[in-house]
Each structure stands twice: as structure tokens, then as C-alpha cells.
Coordinates of N, CA and C in Angstrom, one line a residue:
M1 N -37.0 -45.1 1.5 CA -35.5 -45.1 0.4 C -34.9 -43.7 0.5
C2 N -33.8 -43.9 -0.2 CA -32.9 -42.5 -0.2 C -33.4 -41.2 -1.1
Q3 N -32.9 -40.0 -0.7 CA -32.9 -39.1 -1.8 C -31.6 -38.4 -2.2
L4 N -32.1 -38.0 -3.8 CA -30.6 -37.2 -4.4 C -30.7 -35.8 -4.0
L5 N -29.5 -35.6 -4.5 CA -29.1 -34.3 -4.6 C -28.3 -33.7 -6.1
G6 N -28.7 -33.0 -6.7 CA -27.0 -32.9 -7.8 C -27.2 -31.1 -8.1
M7 N -25.9 -30.7 -8.7 CA -25.9 -29.2 -9.0 C -25.0 -29.5 -10.4
S8 N -25.3 -28.7 -11.3 CA -24.3 -28.7 -12.8 C -24.7 -27.4 -12.7
C9 N -23.0 -26.2 -13.0 CA -22.7 -24.8 -13.5 C -22.0 -24.4 -14.1
K10 N -22.3 -23.1 -14.4 CA -21.6 -22.6 -15.7 C -20.1 -22.3 -15.4
K11 N -20.4 -21.3 -13.7 CA -18.9 -21.6 -12.8 C -19.2 -22.1 -11.7
P12 N -17.7 -22.2 -11.1 CA -17.8 -23.0 -9.5 C -19.1 -21.9 -8.8
A13 N -20.0 -22.6 -8.0 CA -20.9 -22.2 -6.9 C -21.3 -23.4 -6.1
S14 N -21.4 -22.5 -5.0 CA -21.7 -23.2 -3.2 C -23.1 -23.9 -3.7
I15 N -23.1 -24.9 -3.2 CA -24.5 -25.4 -3.1 C -25.1 -25.5 -1.8
G16 N -24.7 -24.6 -0.9 CA -24.7 -24.4 0.4 C -26.2 -24.2 1.0
F17 N -27.3 -23.6 0.3 CA -28.4 -23.3 0.3 C -29.4 -24.5 0.2
S18 N -29.0 -24.9 -0.8 CA -29.8 -26.3 -1.1 C -29.4 -27.2 -0.1
F19 N -28.1 -27.1 -0.1 CA -27.9 -28.5 1.1 C -28.1 -28.4 2.2
E20 N -28.4 -27.4 2.8 CA -29.2 -27.1 3.8 C -30.3 -27.4 4.3
G21 N -31.3 -27.4 2.9 CA -32.3 -27.8 3.3 C -32.6 -29.3 2.6
F22 N -31.4 -29.6 1.8 CA -31.8 -31.5 1.9 C -31.0 -32.6 2.9
R23 N -30.0 -31.6 4.0 CA -30.0 -32.4 4.9 C -31.0 -32.4 5.9
A24 N -31.8 -31.4 5.8 CA -32.8 -31.7 7.0 C -33.5 -32.8 6.8
R25 N -34.0 -33.2 5.7 CA -34.6 -34.1 5.3 C -33.8 -35.7 5.9
G26 N -32.4 -35.7 6.6 CA -31.8 -36.9 6.7 C -32.0 -37.0 8.3
G27 N -33.1 -37.0 8.5 CA -33.3 -37.0 10.1 C -34.0 -35.8 11.2
R28 N -34.6 -34.7 10.3 CA -35.3 -33.7 10.9 C -36.9 -33.7 10.4
T29 N -37.0 -33.4 8.9 CA -38.0 -33.5 8.2 C -38.5 -34.8 7.6
D30 N -37.5 -35.9 7.4 CA -37.7 -36.7 7.0 C -37.0 -37.5 7.6
E31 N -37.0 -39.3 7.2 CA -36.6 -40.2 7.5 C -36.0 -41.0 7.0
H32 N -34.3 -40.2 6.6 CA -33.4 -40.9 5.8 C -32.1 -40.5 6.9
R33 N -32.1 -41.3 7.7 CA -31.6 -40.8 9.3 C -29.9 -41.9 8.8
D34 N -29.7 -42.6 7.9 CA -28.5 -43.8 7.9 C -27.4 -43.2 7.0
G35 N -27.3 -42.3 7.3 CA -25.5 -41.7 6.4 C -25.9 -40.8 5.5
W36 N -25.1 -40.1 5.4 CA -25.2 -39.2 4.1 C -23.8 -38.8 3.3
G37 N -24.0 -38.1 2.3 CA -22.3 -37.9 1.3 C -22.4 -36.7 0.5
I38 N -21.1 -36.4 0.1 CA -21.6 -35.4 -0.9 C -19.6 -35.2 -1.3
A39 N -20.0 -34.8 -2.9 CA -18.8 -34.6 -3.5 C -18.8 -33.5 -4.2
F40 N -17.6 -33.0 -4.6 CA -17.3 -31.5 -5.0 C -16.1 -31.8 -6.2
S41 N -16.8 -31.6 -7.4 CA -15.8 -31.3 -8.6 C -14.5 -30.5 -8.4
N42 N -13.3 -31.1 -9.0 CA -12.2 -30.5 -8.6 C -11.5 -30.9 -10.4
P43 N -10.4 -30.3 -10.5 CA -9.7 -30.2 -11.6 C -9.0 -31.8 -11.8
N44 N -8.6 -32.5 -10.3 CA -8.0 -33.6 -11.0 C -9.5 -34.6 -10.4
G45 N -10.8 -34.5 -9.9 CA -11.0 -35.5 -9.6 C -12.5 -35.0 -8.7
F46 N -12.7 -35.2 -7.5 CA -13.7 -35.0 -6.9 C -13.2 -34.9 -5.3
D47 N -13.7 -34.2 -4.5 CA -13.3 -34.2 -3.2 C -15.0 -34.6 -2.3
I48 N -14.9 -35.7 -1.4 CA -15.8 -36.6 -0.7 C -15.6 -36.4 0.4
Y49 N -16.8 -36.2 1.0 CA -17.2 -36.5 2.2 C -18.3 -37.1 2.9
R50 N -18.4 -38.1 3.3 CA -19.5 -38.9 3.6 C -19.3 -39.4 5.6
D51 N -20.6 -39.9 5.6 CA -20.9 -39.5 6.9 C -22.0 -40.8 6.6
E52 N -21.8 -41.9 8.4 CA -22.9 -43.0 8.8 C -23.8 -42.2 9.7
Q53 N -23.6 -40.9 10.1 CA -24.4 -40.4 10.9 C -25.6 -39.7 10.4
P54 N -26.8 -39.3 11.0 CA -28.0 -38.9 10.2 C -27.1 -37.2 9.7
A55 N -27.7 -36.9 8.4 CA -27.0 -35.3 7.5 C -27.4 -34.8 8.5
A56 N -29.0 -34.5 9.1 CA -29.7 -33.0 10.0 C -28.8 -32.6 10.8
G57 N -28.4 -34.0 12.1 CA -27.0 -33.5 13.2 C -25.6 -33.9 13.0
S58 N -25.3 -34.0 12.0 CA -24.0 -34.5 11.4 C -23.0 -32.9 11.9
H59 N -21.8 -33.1 12.9 CA -20.8 -32.1 12.7 C -20.2 -32.0 11.4
L60 N -20.0 -33.2 10.5 CA -19.1 -33.1 9.2 C -20.4 -32.1 8.5
A61 N -21.4 -32.3 8.8 CA -22.1 -31.7 7.2 C -22.3 -30.3 7.8
D62 N -22.0 -29.7 9.0 CA -22.6 -28.6 9.7 C -21.0 -27.8 9.2
H63 N -19.8 -28.5 9.1 CA -18.7 -28.1 8.5 C -18.6 -27.6 7.1
I64 N -19.6 -28.8 6.3 CA -19.9 -28.4 4.8 C -20.1 -27.3 4.7
S65 N -21.3 -27.2 5.1 CA -22.2 -26.3 4.9 C -21.6 -24.7 5.1
K66 N -20.9 -24.6 6.2 CA -19.8 -23.2 6.7 C -18.9 -23.1 5.6
A67 N -18.3 -24.0 5.0 CA -17.0 -24.1 4.1 C -17.8 -23.8 3.1
E68 N -18.9 -23.5 2.7 CA -19.4 -23.0 1.3 C -18.2 -23.1 0.0
I69 N -18.2 -24.8 -0.1 CA -17.2 -25.0 -1.2 C -17.6 -24.9 -2.4
K70 N -17.3 -24.6 -3.2 CA -17.1 -24.1 -4.7 C -16.8 -25.0 -6.0
A71 N -18.1 -25.2 -7.0 CA -17.4 -26.7 -7.5 C -18.7 -26.5 -8.4
K72 N -18.3 -26.8 -10.1 CA -19.3 -27.0 -11.1 C -20.4 -28.2 -10.8
T73 N -19.6 -29.1 -10.1 CA -20.6 -30.2 -10.0 C -20.8 -30.8 -9.0
T74 N -21.7 -31.0 -8.3 CA -21.5 -31.6 -6.8 C -22.9 -32.4 -7.1
I75 N -22.7 -33.6 -6.1 CA -23.7 -34.4 -5.8 C -24.1 -34.9 -4.2
A76 N -25.0 -34.7 -3.9 CA -25.0 -35.4 -2.6 C -26.7 -36.5 -2.3
H77 N -26.3 -37.2 -1.1 CA -27.2 -38.3 -1.1 C -27.1 -38.3 0.6
I78 N -28.5 -38.5 0.7 CA -29.1 -39.3 2.8 C -29.8 -40.4 2.2
R79 N -29.1 -41.3 3.5 CA -29.9 -42.9 3.2 C -31.1 -43.1 3.9
K80 N -31.7 -43.7 3.6 CA -32.2 -44.5 4.4 C -32.3 -46.0 3.9
A81 N -31.3 -46.6 4.7 CA -30.7 -47.9 4.8 C -32.0 -49.1 4.3
T82 N -32.3 -49.9 3.1 CA -33.1 -50.9 3.0 C -32.4 -52.0 2.6
I83 N -30.7 -52.2 1.7 CA -30.0 -53.1 1.5 C -28.7 -52.7 1.8
G84 N -28.2 -53.3 3.0 CA -26.7 -53.1 3.4 C -27.3 -52.6 4.4
E85 N -26.1 -52.8 5.7 CA -25.6 -52.4 6.8 C -26.0 -50.8 6.7
V86 N -25.8 -49.8 8.2 CA -25.6 -48.5 8.4 C -24.0 -48.4 8.6
N87 N -23.2 -48.2 7.6 CA -21.8 -48.1 7.7 C -21.5 -47.4 6.5
I88 N -19.6 -46.3 6.9 CA -19.5 -46.2 5.6 C -18.9 -46.1 4.1
N89 N -19.1 -47.6 4.5 CA -18.7 -47.9 2.8 C -20.3 -48.5 2.2
N90 N -21.1 -48.1 3.3 CA -22.5 -48.3 2.5 C -22.9 -46.6 2.4
C91 N -22.5 -45.6 2.4 CA -22.9 -44.4 2.2 C -22.5 -43.8 0.6
H92 N -23.3 -43.2 0.3 CA -23.3 -42.6 -1.1 C -22.5 -41.4 -1.2
P93 N -22.0 -40.8 -2.1 CA -21.7 -41.2 -3.2 C -20.5 -42.5 -3.5
F94 N -20.9 -42.9 -4.4 CA -19.4 -44.3 -4.7 C -18.6 -43.8 -5.6
E95 N -17.6 -44.1 -5.5 CA -16.1 -43.3 -6.4 C -15.4 -44.4 -7.1
R96 N -15.5 -44.7 -8.6 CA -14.2 -45.7 -9.3 C -14.1 -45.0 -10.1
K97 N -12.3 -45.4 -10.6 CA -11.7 -44.9 -11.8 C -12.2 -45.4 -13.1
L98 N -12.3 -44.7 -14.4 CA -12.8 -45.1 -15.2 C -11.9 -44.2 -16.5
W99 N -11.5 -45.0 -17.6 CA -11.0 -43.9 -18.8 C -10.0 -43.0 -18.1
N100 N -9.5 -43.2 -16.6 CA -8.3 -42.1 -16.4 C -9.2 -41.2 -15.4
K101 N -10.3 -41.0 -15.4 CA -11.2 -40.5 -14.3 C -12.1 -40.4 -13.3
S102 N -12.1 -39.8 -12.0 CA -13.2 -40.3 -11.4 C -14.5 -40.6 -11.6
W103 N -15.2 -41.5 -11.7 CA -16.9 -41.3 -12.0 C -17.4 -41.4 -10.4
L104 N -18.5 -40.5 -10.1 CA -19.5 -40.7 -8.9 C -20.4 -40.8 -9.3
F105 N -21.3 -41.9 -8.2 CA -22.7 -42.2 -8.0 C -23.1 -42.3 -6.8
C106 N -24.7 -41.9 -7.3 CA -25.9 -42.2 -6.1 C -26.9 -42.6 -6.7
H107 N -27.6 -43.2 -5.8 CA -29.0 -44.2 -5.7 C -29.9 -43.9 -5.2
N108 N -31.3 -43.8 -5.7 CA -32.3 -44.1 -5.1 C -33.5 -45.3 -5.1
G109 N -33.6 -46.2 -4.2 CA -34.8 -47.3 -4.6 C -33.9 -48.5 -3.8
D110 N -34.6 -49.7 -4.9 CA -34.1 -50.7 -4.6 C -34.1 -51.6 -5.5
L111 N -33.2 -52.5 -5.2 CA -33.1 -53.6 -6.4 C -32.5 -55.0 -6.1
K112 N -33.7 -55.7 -5.2 CA -33.6 -56.8 -4.3 C -33.4 -57.9 -5.4
A113 N -33.5 -57.7 -6.6 CA -33.1 -59.1 -7.4 C -32.2 -59.2 -8.4
F114 N -31.5 -57.9 -8.2 CA -30.4 -57.7 -8.9 C -29.2 -58.3 -8.3
S115 N -28.9 -59.1 -9.2 CA -27.2 -59.9 -9.1 C -26.7 -60.6 -10.4
P116 N -26.1 -59.5 -10.9 CA -25.0 -59.5 -11.8 C -24.0 -59.8 -11.9
E117 N -23.0 -60.6 -12.8 CA -21.9 -61.0 -12.8 C -20.6 -60.3 -12.2
L118 N -19.6 -59.7 -11.9 CA -18.5 -58.8 -12.2 C -17.2 -59.5 -12.2
D119 N -16.8 -58.9 -12.9 CA -15.1 -59.0 -13.1 C -14.3 -58.9 -12.1
S120 N -13.5 -58.9 -12.1 CA -12.7 -58.3 -10.8 C -11.8 -56.7 -11.0
C121 N -12.7 -56.0 -12.4 CA -12.3 -54.5 -12.5 C -13.0 -53.6 -11.9
F122 N -13.9 -53.8 -11.0 CA -14.7 -53.1 -10.5 C -15.6 -54.1 -9.3
V123 N -15.2 -53.9 -8.3 CA -16.1 -54.5 -7.0 C -16.3 -53.8 -6.3
P124 N -17.5 -54.0 -5.7 CA -18.3 -53.6 -4.5 C -17.4 -53.4 -3.2
E125 N -17.3 -52.4 -2.4 CA -16.7 -52.6 -1.1 C -17.7 -52.4 -0.2
G126 N -18.9 -52.4 -0.5 CA -19.6 -52.4 0.9 C -20.3 -53.5 0.6
N127 N -22.2 -53.4 0.7 CA -22.9 -53.9 0.3 C -24.4 -54.0 -0.1
T128 N -24.1 -52.9 -0.6 CA -25.5 -52.2 -1.5 C -25.8 -52.8 -2.8
D129 N -26.7 -52.6 -2.7 CA -27.4 -53.1 -4.1 C -27.0 -51.5 -5.2
S130 N -27.2 -50.6 -4.9 CA -26.4 -49.4 -5.5 C -25.0 -49.5 -5.6
E131 N -23.9 -49.8 -5.2 CA -22.9 -50.1 -5.7 C -22.7 -51.2 -5.7
L132 N -23.6 -52.4 -6.5 CA -23.6 -53.3 -7.0 C -23.5 -52.8 -8.5
A133 N -24.8 -51.6 -8.9 CA -25.1 -51.1 -9.6 C -24.2 -50.4 -10.6
F134 N -23.4 -50.2 -9.7 CA -22.7 -48.6 -10.2 C -21.2 -49.8 -10.6
C135 N -20.8 -50.4 -10.1 CA -19.5 -51.7 -10.5 C -20.2 -52.6 -11.5
K136 N -21.4 -52.8 -11.6 CA -22.1 -53.1 -13.4 C -22.2 -52.2 -14.3
L137 N -22.5 -51.3 -14.5 CA -22.5 -49.9 -15.6 C -21.2 -49.7 -15.8
L138 N -20.3 -49.5 -14.8 CA -18.8 -49.3 -15.2 C -18.1 -50.6 -16.1
Q139 N -18.2 -51.6 -15.7 CA -18.0 -52.9 -16.3 C -18.4 -53.2 -17.5
D140 N -19.1 -53.0 -17.9 CA -20.3 -53.1 -19.2 C -19.5 -51.6 -20.1
L141 N -19.8 -50.6 -19.3 CA -18.8 -49.5 -20.3 C -17.7 -50.1 -20.8
N142 N -16.8 -50.2 -19.7 CA -15.4 -50.6 -20.1 C -15.2 -51.6 -21.1
R143 N -16.3 -52.4 -21.2 CA -16.6 -53.7 -22.5 C -16.7 -53.3 -23.7
D144 N -17.7 -52.4 -23.7 CA -18.6 -52.1 -24.7 C -17.5 -51.1 -25.4
F145 N -16.9 -50.1 -24.7 CA -15.9 -49.1 -25.0 C -14.4 -49.1 -25.1
P146 N -13.7 -50.2 -25.5 CA -12.3 -50.7 -24.8 C -11.6 -49.6 -25.5
D147 N -11.6 -48.7 -26.5 CA -10.8 -48.1 -27.2 C -10.6 -46.8 -26.5
G148 N -11.8 -47.0 -25.4 CA -12.1 -45.3 -24.0 C -13.0 -44.8 -24.2
E149 N -13.4 -43.6 -24.1 CA -14.4 -42.7 -23.7 C -15.1 -42.2 -25.2
P150 N -16.2 -42.8 -25.6 CA -16.8 -42.4 -26.7 C -17.7 -40.8 -26.5
T151 N -18.0 -40.3 -27.7 CA -18.8 -38.9 -27.8 C -19.6 -39.5 -26.4
L152 N -20.1 -37.5 -26.4 CA -21.2 -37.4 -24.7 C -22.6 -37.8 -25.8
E153 N -22.9 -37.7 -26.7 CA -24.1 -38.4 -27.7 C -24.5 -39.7 -27.1
I154 N -23.1 -40.2 -27.8 CA -23.1 -41.7 -27.5 C -22.8 -42.3 -26.4
L155 N -22.8 -41.3 -25.6 CA -22.5 -42.4 -24.2 C -24.0 -41.9 -23.5
F156 N -24.7 -40.8 -23.7 CA -25.8 -40.4 -23.1 C -26.9 -41.8 -23.8
D157 N -26.9 -41.9 -24.6 CA -27.3 -43.3 -25.2 C -27.3 -44.6 -24.6
W158 N -26.1 -44.6 -24.5 CA -25.9 -45.9 -23.8 C -26.0 -45.9 -22.3
L159 N -25.7 -44.6 -21.6 CA -26.2 -44.7 -20.2 C -28.0 -45.1 -20.3
H160 N -28.8 -44.2 -21.1 CA -30.1 -44.4 -20.8 C -30.8 -45.8 -20.9
N161 N -30.1 -46.8 -22.3 CA -30.8 -47.7 -22.2 C -29.9 -48.9 -21.5
A162 N -28.7 -48.4 -20.9 CA -28.3 -49.0 -19.8 C -29.5 -49.3 -18.2
S163 N -29.5 -47.9 -18.3 CA -30.6 -47.7 -17.2 C -32.1 -48.2 -17.0
V164 N -32.3 -48.1 -18.7 CA -33.7 -48.7 -18.2 C -33.6 -50.0 -18.4
V165 N -32.7 -51.0 -18.4 CA -32.4 -52.3 -18.2 C -32.4 -52.6 -16.9
I166 N -31.5 -51.9 -16.2 CA -31.6 -52.1 -14.7 C -33.3 -51.6 -13.8
A167 N -33.5 -51.0 -14.4 CA -34.7 -50.5 -13.6 C -35.8 -51.7 -13.5
R168 N -35.4 -52.5 -14.7 CA -36.9 -53.8 -14.5 C -36.4 -54.3 -13.2
Q169 N -35.1 -54.1 -12.7 CA -35.1 -54.8 -11.4 C -35.4 -54.5 -10.4
G170 N -36.3 -52.9 -10.3 CA -36.9 -52.5 -8.8 C -36.9 -50.8 -9.4
T171 N -36.8 -50.3 -8.2 CA -36.7 -48.7 -8.2 C -35.1 -48.0 -8.8
F172 N -34.5 -47.3 -9.4 CA -33.7 -47.0 -10.0 C -33.5 -45.3 -10.4
N173 N -33.6 -44.7 -9.4 CA -33.6 -43.2 -9.7 C -32.1 -43.0 -9.6
I174 N -31.2 -42.3 -10.1 CA -29.7 -42.5 -9.9 C -28.9 -41.0 -10.3
I175 N -28.0 -40.5 -10.0 CA -27.0 -39.4 -10.6 C -25.9 -40.0 -10.6
L176 N -25.3 -39.7 -12.1 CA -24.0 -40.3 -12.6 C -22.9 -38.7 -12.9
S177 N -21.7 -38.9 -12.7 CA -21.2 -37.7 -13.0 C -19.4 -38.1 -13.1
N178 N -19.0 -37.9 -14.3 CA -17.3 -37.6 -13.9 C -16.8 -36.1 -13.5
G179 N -17.6 -35.7 -13.5 CA -16.8 -33.9 -13.0 C -17.4 -33.0 -14.3
E180 N -17.3 -33.9 -15.6 CA -17.4 -32.6 -16.4 C -18.7 -32.5 -16.6
W181 N -19.6 -33.4 -16.6 CA -21.4 -33.6 -17.0 C -21.5 -34.2 -15.8
L182 N -23.2 -34.2 -15.7 CA -24.2 -34.8 -14.7 C -25.2 -35.4 -15.4
Y183 N -25.2 -36.9 -15.3 CA -26.3 -37.7 -16.1 C -27.2 -38.3 -15.0
T184 N -28.7 -38.2 -15.2 CA -29.4 -38.6 -14.5 C -30.6 -39.6 -14.7
F185 N -31.0 -40.5 -14.2 CA -32.2 -41.3 -14.6 C -33.5 -41.4 -13.8
C186 N -34.4 -40.6 -13.8 CA -35.7 -41.2 -13.1 C -36.4 -42.5 -13.1
S187 N -37.0 -43.7 -12.4 CA -37.2 -44.5 -11.8 C -38.8 -44.3 -11.4
T188 N -38.9 -43.3 -10.8 CA -40.2 -43.2 -9.7 C -40.1 -41.6 -9.7
H189 N -39.2 -40.8 -9.0 CA -39.1 -39.4 -8.6 C -38.4 -39.0 -8.8
L190 N -38.2 -37.6 -9.8 CA -36.7 -36.8 -9.8 C -37.1 -35.8 -10.5
A191 N -36.5 -34.4 -10.1 CA -37.1 -33.4 -10.5 C -36.2 -32.4 -10.4
Y192 N -35.8 -31.0 -11.5 CA -35.0 -30.5 -11.7 C -35.3 -28.6 -11.7
V193 N -34.8 -28.0 -11.2 CA -34.9 -26.6 -11.4 C -33.5 -25.6 -11.8
E194 N -34.2 -24.9 -12.9 CA -33.0 -23.9 -14.0 C -32.5 -22.6 -12.8
R195 N -31.6 -22.1 -12.5 CA -31.4 -21.0 -11.8 C -30.6 -19.9 -12.6
Q196 N -30.6 -18.9 -13.3 CA -30.1 -17.7 -14.0 C -30.7 -16.6 -13.8
Y197 N -29.8 -15.1 -14.7 CA -30.1 -14.1 -14.1 C -31.3 -13.7 -15.1
P198 N -32.8 -13.1 -14.4 CA -32.7 -12.4 -13.1 C -32.9 -13.3 -12.1
F199 N -32.1 -13.4 -11.2 CA -32.2 -14.4 -9.8 C -33.6 -13.8 -9.0
Q200 N -34.0 -15.0 -7.8 CA -35.1 -14.2 -7.6 C -35.0 -14.6 -5.8
E201 N -36.1 -14.4 -5.0 CA -35.6 -14.9 -3.9 C -36.7 -16.2 -3.7
I202 N -35.7 -17.3 -2.9 CA -36.2 -18.5 -3.2 C -36.7 -19.4 -1.8
E203 N -37.6 -19.8 -1.6 CA -38.3 -20.2 -0.2 C -37.9 -21.5 -0.3
F204 N -37.2 -22.3 0.8 CA -37.1 -23.5 1.2 C -37.9 -24.2 1.9
I205 N -38.6 -25.3 1.8 CA -39.8 -25.9 2.1 C -39.4 -26.7 3.8
D206 N -38.4 -27.6 3.6 CA -37.7 -28.4 5.2 C -37.2 -27.1 5.8
T207 N -36.6 -26.1 5.9 CA -36.0 -24.9 7.1 C -36.7 -24.0 7.0
A208 N -38.0 -23.7 6.1 CA -39.1 -22.5 6.8 C -38.3 -21.1 6.8
T209 N -37.2 -20.9 5.5 CA -35.9 -19.5 5.5 C -36.4 -19.5 3.8
S210 N -35.6 -18.4 3.6 CA -35.7 -17.6 2.3 C -34.2 -16.8 1.7
V211 N -34.0 -17.1 0.9 CA -32.8 -16.6 0.4 C -32.5 -15.8 -1.2
D212 N -32.4 -14.4 -0.9 CA -32.2 -13.9 -2.5 C -31.1 -14.1 -3.1
L213 N -31.3 -15.2 -4.5 CA -30.1 -15.4 -4.9 C -29.3 -14.3 -5.7
S214 N -30.0 -13.5 -6.0 CA -29.4 -12.0 -6.7 C -28.1 -11.8 -6.0
I215 N -28.3 -11.7 -4.7 CA -27.1 -10.8 -3.5 C -26.1 -12.2 -4.0
H216 N -26.5 -13.5 -4.1 CA -24.5 -14.3 -4.1 C -24.8 -14.5 -5.7
N217 N -25.1 -14.2 -6.4 CA -25.0 -14.8 -7.9 C -24.7 -13.4 -8.7
D218 N -23.9 -13.8 -9.6 CA -23.3 -12.7 -10.6 C -24.4 -12.5 -11.9
Q219 N -24.2 -11.8 -12.9 CA -25.6 -11.8 -13.6 C -25.6 -13.3 -15.1
D220 N -23.7 -13.4 -14.9 CA -23.6 -14.8 -16.1 C -23.6 -15.4 -15.2
D221 N -24.0 -15.7 -14.1 CA -23.8 -17.5 -13.5 C -25.5 -18.0 -14.0
R222 N -25.1 -19.6 -14.1 CA -26.6 -20.5 -14.1 C -26.0 -21.5 -13.7
M223 N -27.5 -21.8 -12.9 CA -26.9 -23.6 -12.4 C -28.0 -24.3 -12.9
V224 N -28.1 -25.5 -12.4 CA -29.3 -26.7 -12.3 C -29.1 -27.1 -11.1
I225 N -30.1 -27.4 -10.6 CA -30.3 -28.4 -9.7 C -31.4 -29.5 -9.6
I226 N -30.8 -30.3 -9.2 CA -31.5 -31.6 -9.2 C -31.9 -32.6 -7.6
A227 N -33.0 -32.9 -7.5 CA -33.4 -33.5 -6.5 C -34.8 -34.5 -6.4
T228 N -34.5 -35.4 -5.7 CA -35.6 -36.4 -5.5 C -37.0 -35.8 -5.9
H229 N -37.3 -34.7 -4.7 CA -38.7 -34.0 -4.7 C -38.1 -32.6 -4.4
P230 N -38.8 -31.8 -5.3 CA -38.4 -30.0 -4.9 C -38.0 -29.6 -3.5
L231 N -37.0 -28.6 -3.0 CA -36.5 -27.9 -2.5 C -36.8 -26.7 -2.5
T232 N -37.5 -26.1 -2.9 CA -38.3 -24.9 -2.7 C -39.8 -24.5 -2.9
R233 N -40.5 -23.9 -2.7 CA -42.1 -23.8 -3.2 C -42.5 -22.7 -4.2
N234 N -41.6 -21.7 -4.2 CA -41.5 -20.7 -5.0 C -40.8 -20.5 -6.6
E235 N -40.6 -22.0 -6.7 CA -39.7 -22.1 -7.9 C -40.6 -23.1 -9.1
L236 N -40.1 -22.8 -10.1 CA -40.5 -24.1 -11.5 C -40.0 -25.0 -11.3
W237 N -40.2 -26.4 -10.7 CA -39.4 -27.6 -10.9 C -40.2 -28.1 -12.1
N238 N -39.5 -28.6 -12.8 CA -39.5 -29.3 -14.0 C -39.7 -31.1 -13.2
V239 N -40.5 -32.0 -13.0 CA -40.9 -33.4 -12.5 C -40.5 -34.2 -13.9
Y240 N -39.6 -35.2 -13.6 CA -39.5 -36.2 -15.1 C -40.5 -37.0 -14.7
T241 N -40.9 -37.7 -15.8 CA -41.5 -39.0 -16.2 C -40.8 -40.1 -16.0
P242 N -41.7 -41.3 -14.9 CA -40.4 -42.6 -15.0 C -40.0 -43.0 -16.5
G243 N -38.9 -43.1 -16.4 CA -37.6 -43.6 -17.5 C -37.5 -43.2 -18.3
Q244 N -37.0 -41.9 -18.0 CA -36.8 -39.9 -18.4 C -35.5 -40.2 -17.7
S245 N -34.3 -39.9 -18.9 CA -32.8 -39.6 -18.8 C -32.9 -38.3 -18.8
R246 N -31.8 -37.4 -18.2 CA -31.7 -36.0 -18.5 C -30.0 -35.9 -18.0
L247 N -29.3 -35.2 -19.4 CA -27.6 -35.3 -18.8 C -27.6 -33.6 -19.4
F248 N -26.8 -33.1 -17.7 CA -26.6 -31.6 -17.7 C -25.1 -31.4 -17.8
C249 N -24.6 -30.3 -18.4 CA -23.2 -29.8 -18.1 C -23.1 -28.5 -18.4
N250 N -22.4 -27.7 -17.6 CA -22.3 -26.7 -17.2 C -23.5 -25.5 -17.1
G251 N -24.6 -26.0 -16.4 CA -25.4 -25.3 -15.9 C -26.9 -25.6 -17.1
H252 N -26.5 -26.4 -18.3 CA -27.3 -26.5 -19.6 C -27.9 -27.7 -19.7
L253 N -29.2 -28.2 -19.8 CA -29.6 -29.3 -20.3 C -29.3 -30.1 -21.6
V254 N -28.3 -30.9 -21.6 CA -27.7 -31.1 -22.9 C -28.5 -32.0 -23.9
H255 N -28.7 -33.0 -23.0 CA -29.3 -34.6 -23.7 C -30.8 -34.5 -22.6
E256 N -31.9 -35.3 -23.1 CA -32.7 -35.9 -22.7 C -33.1 -36.6 -23.5
K257 N -34.0 -37.7 -22.5 CA -34.7 -38.8 -23.6 C -35.4 -39.4 -22.7
A258 N -36.7 -39.9 -23.3 CA -37.5 -40.8 -22.6 C -38.0 -42.3 -23.1
N259 N -38.1 -43.3 -22.0 CA -38.1 -44.7 -22.3 C -39.3 -44.5 -23.5
T260 N -39.7 -45.3 -24.3 CA -40.2 -45.5 -25.5 C -40.7 -47.1 -25.5

């Protein structure tokens, strides 16, 4: 299956070090060779980069790593194809417009029996179960809130309940964002770590490198990193339980809920 990576920050920050460890799993230390993508929030939406090549050897991924792009919200994905061909249209993250905002979505898992009816508002460009689920979520949001975006608390509860329903069709680990917040749902595997002052030296599992975060961050910096599996060996990663949702904003955990 695929793997997910996300970051929510108090101030714009680079995900470069974590992305290097993550992309190694795209063909070097793991089997996720079927494309990758990364998106960085900006005041007008997202800057999105996708490639059907393995992330570990991608020239575009090399460029992204060296560019040290800073954003308050970042989402990345490495793909192991299970449903849908290996091509650019099936690379995550997927983007759609809702309520005059760009929404981004990444999925890890299989929804083989998932076949919802879609109207003409949100239509997949590729042929993955992931993009189909994304279009279904946005279609139902648009239907249930015809007057526009609800409060964040109401939206979080709605997303949690909708995620639980879709997860009954298979495996549904996701990251969803409109650039202001980052919503996550765990069906099987997901974890997050908080980074804030005093920053420490961290050791990456996949690249056998270490980074002193105190050199690269100010005292008032704060961020949360979310990944399918922990990227470092010497940090406290909070592991989700199946059926759990968490929503992050500005580097803080804002809402969480478990499936009861």
C-alpha cells in the first residue's frame, strides 16, 4: 500500500529533512515505487508537484528537497499501486475546489468494493479508489452544507463520521486539507510527532542521518509531523488507534475523536 506524510506549522517551515527520509521509502528502503507527490500551501491554495517515477530516484524530488520550500501546511504521498495504473493522473495528492478553496487529499489503503454514485460536480481524472473517495467526500460535503463551509468543529465531526463509513469498505488512512487545517483519519496505521522548543537532534530511520533541529528552528517555532510509520527513532511518536481522527492547525492538535 501507499504511505502518507503531512506537516502543520505555526509559521511556514520546510519539510525537507522529513521528506528526505520519507522519499527513501519510495523505492530504496521500501517498495512504494509507483509515483509520488507533494503539495505546499500558499495564500492562494497549493503548489503541487507530482511524478510517476519512484520518489527515491526522482529528479523532481531532488529539486524539491534542495529548494527547501516553506509552508504552514504540507502533504506528501508515495504510491504502491493496487487500484489504477502507474501514471501521473493516479499520483496523489488530488486537488479539487470547494467553497472557493483548494482541497488536497491523500489516501493509503484499498477500497475494492467502493462504488459510490457521483454527480457531475466532482469527477475523478484517474481511476483510483482514492480519488473516487475524495470526490465522494466533497460531493457529500457540498450537499450537506449548501450555504457554505460550517464551523471547524462541525466540519471535523462530519469528516470523522464520513470517514468511519467509508472505512467499512476497506482500508482508509487519509490526510485531507484546505490549507488552513490538516485532517487525518486512521484505519490501520498512522502516527504523529510534535516538535517545539527546546528542539533536539533527531535520527532518521531510513537515511541513517541525524539533524539538530535547534539549528534550523527559532524558539517560537512549532510543528506537527504526521506519517504512516514513524520517520525517526528517538522521538515520541503518538500512534493512532484504528478509527481515530485528528485535526491539526498551526502546529497544534485542535480536535480528536475515536470511533466508538
